[in-house]
Amino acid sequence: MRFKKQISLLSAAVAMCWGSVLAAETGAQPWMNAQLAAGERADLAVREMTLDEKLKLVYGYLGADMESKKTKRPEESHKQSAGFIYGVPRLGIPHLRETDAGLGVASQAGPDARHGTALPSGLNTAATWDLKTAYEGGAMIGAEARAYGFNVLLAGGVNLMREPRNGRNFEYAGEDPLLAGKIVGAQIKGIQSNRVVSTLKHFALNDQETNRTTLNVKIDDQSARMSDLLALQIAKEDGNPGSVMCSYNRVNGVYGCESSYLLTEVLKKDWGFKGWVMSDWGAVHSTIPAANAGLDQQSGMPFDLADYFGPPLKEAVLNGWVPQARLDDMVRRILYAMFEHGVVDQPVKPAAESIDFKANAAVSIKDAQEGMVLLKNSGAVLPLNQSVQRVAVIGGYADRGVMAGGGSSLVYPQGGNAAPELMPKTWPGPVMIYPSSPLKAIQARLPKAVVAYSDGKDPAAAARLARESDVVLVFATQWTGEGFDVPNLSLPGKQDELIAAVAAANAKTVVVLETGGPVTMPWLPKVASVLEAWYPGSSGGEAIAGVLFGEVNPSGHLPATFPASEAQLPRPALDGYPEVADKRFDVHYHEGAAVGYKWFDLKGLKPLFPFGHGLSYTDFAMSDLSAGVKDGILHASFTVKNVGRVAGKEVAQVYVAPVSARWEAPKRLVGFQKVEAAPGASVKAAVTVDPRLLAMYDSASKTWKVAKGDYKVILAADAAEAAGSKAVSKVVHLEAAVYDVNGKPISSKPMNGQKH
Ligand code: BGC
């Protein structure tokens, strides 16, 4: 401890000396003085810039050649990268080099695709319910981005799962604004710890891919602020991202990237966001409306139909149609984020640096194992016993590797695609199987057993193998990706049939799911166990085997409800599906803020698996709930006891249900804690509740209002248990209270020393 303190004193002293050296040396360029605040530095630099330099900074290119449009990437950009923006070298402002995305350093497809470490899917990370794991994953992918010479990572996707068929759910963090916002906020913080800007996205309400560029979401302000926007707001507060990416879709008639409501009113004014808004690639539709609405940078030309922030913006500024002050604000915001997040002071190196892929794989494995959800476990099959003699491994390319999601977030692994023959091979493909074989990882753990593989294409043959085996492990995959949604929640192809056939042949069947999101399971009663392994990342085979054998006790919990059928959803049929190009239509979010489990509660629906559900190889008991209100803030504390035989982790979830007040739904998640306990041990834990989660948002006054009354505080292991009579609960009384738009108390008393 003391040693650490000495080091930090020393580094503070070095920083001070360095600061004064810098101050002396930066006389001619005062904005390079790292001692000044980022805002001041941005102001100083903007003053020095010519109109053309300013215009350059608000105009982004794709960092790859685009054959269909016959465009070439800027020479200075990194090959096959998502974006490039010219800096101002004369003023010491570096170029912005952007790469996707939230699961690691992705690559535009092609021969020069760079290799990265893929984290498991965002849903997996959300399923960890563990902010430290989310932070560490972010820190790892941010470090890889920096090592490859990128200073912007287009990571921080937190679109709420309103639509379980959304092809991009795997990039996001589930259906609950608190959980999703906290997880993504922690990830952004981790990324930015590398002095790399992270990009909160997609702003906002881009919750399905079908016609994502033309559809129009209809939602009222109150519902939006209490659902999708709340997730973004929490992630913004916790993560402090340097940039935000506006989305493709329209909201109440206006495109996300030209919505002054979303960009200027909500994000910049209400939430006080100081960084810059970049467009999604191809999401700009105008010059003057977009710039005046609050868009600060056009991204990824030539994706847009026109050069909106190129020459047309110059013309607009020269004519005063876009005020000079607006252009200065756009530039200032970009520079602010660059100074604030170290992009200028700690520039990335021109050539790629070496990466410790082994160490990074360990981070990915830990995240995967912390987020895999044991959905069902009966029949004493799992954890697998080392003494098992004959094991059948069936389907899901398990001999070769594990599934990844498609689209811009796809990370190309070392070793290449283990199933390069899969279609589609081009956008939104390639369908990628990471070369981390569960079969090999299982065989390595059972050197004396016979572990046989069947690809599952012939269900009868697979069933024969199952019959001759002691234990059967069936792997099922669902490929999802950007730019398309899945038609329904069934596993694609004949996998349901395969699982049913195998389970009929051998009751000791374990199903391992590698899916983008929720799926239905018609065979569920017939199988012994189900492990939801999501997309488990580039070392996924190893991660899965570790959990199957109990080297790691599963502790993931669902970040989204698994419906029993599509009929239970607010929109049983997905609007616009199957997609007709350029079709314009409304998607009515009639469920308002009642997303996911809130909808299921409201309608009294019983899902296949509830939000928050997750089993372990041990058992836990939760007790001693105490709940109290201090200075208007609700606190709850409780005890979690491991009453089983092996060490494990439990996710204690605290929900609140108003007794008399009316919310959008009967209850909300208001806090959670993941606790680790040895067998027999008890752990005390506590949560403090954000008052916004106890309030209704009032659009007219832009405040969060807590209604006076009694509220039931519930401690539970999932949302269904919380609704039942067996859950531990306490009733507290809350006085009426009002919080500002950011959930801060509005003081009714005058400040000290101020007169009335
Ligand atoms: C996606 C963004 C991504 C961008 C750049 C878009 O298609 O929606 O999430 O960051 O492309 O590749």
Coordinates of C-alpha atoms and ligand atoms in Angstrom, one line a residue, residues 62 82-83 99-101 108 154-155 168 171-172 201-202 206 209 212 245 248 280-281 303 408-409 427 482, ligand 1:
L62 CA -14.6 5.6 -44.3
A82 CA -14.4 2.3 -39.9
G83 CA -13.5 6.0 -40.0
T99 CA -12.6 1.5 -35.4
D100 CA -15.6 -0.6 -34.4
A101 CA -16.9 -1.6 -31.8
Q108 CA -14.0 -3.9 -42.4
L154 CA -17.1 3.0 -31.8
A155 CA -18.1 1.1 -28.7
R168 CA -28.1 -6.5 -33.1
E171 CA -24.1 -6.0 -29.3
Y172 CA -26.2 -4.4 -26.6
K201 CA -24.6 4.6 -29.5
H202 CA -27.1 4.5 -31.2
N206 CA -32.9 2.1 -32.9
E209 CA -32.8 -3.6 -37.9
R212 CA -33.7 0.8 -39.7
M245 CA -23.4 8.4 -32.3
Y248 CA -30.4 5.8 -38.5
D280 CA -23.9 6.7 -37.9
W281 CA -22.5 5.7 -41.3
F303 CA -22.1 6.1 -47.0
S408 CA -19.7 -3.9 -38.2
S409 CA -18.9 -5.2 -34.7
W427 CA -22.1 -8.2 -45.6
E482 CA -26.4 -6.1 -38.1
Ligands
BGC1 C1 -23.2 0.8 -37.4 C2 -22.4 1.5 -36.4 C3 -21.0 1.4 -36.7 C4 -20.7 2.0 -38.0 C5 -19.3 2.1 -38.5 C6 -22.9 1.3 -38.8 O1 -23.4 0.5 -39.8 O2 -24.6 1.0 -37.2 O3 -22.7 0.8 -35.1 O4 -20.2 1.9 -35.7 O5 -21.5 1.4 -39.0 O6 -18.9 0.8 -39.0

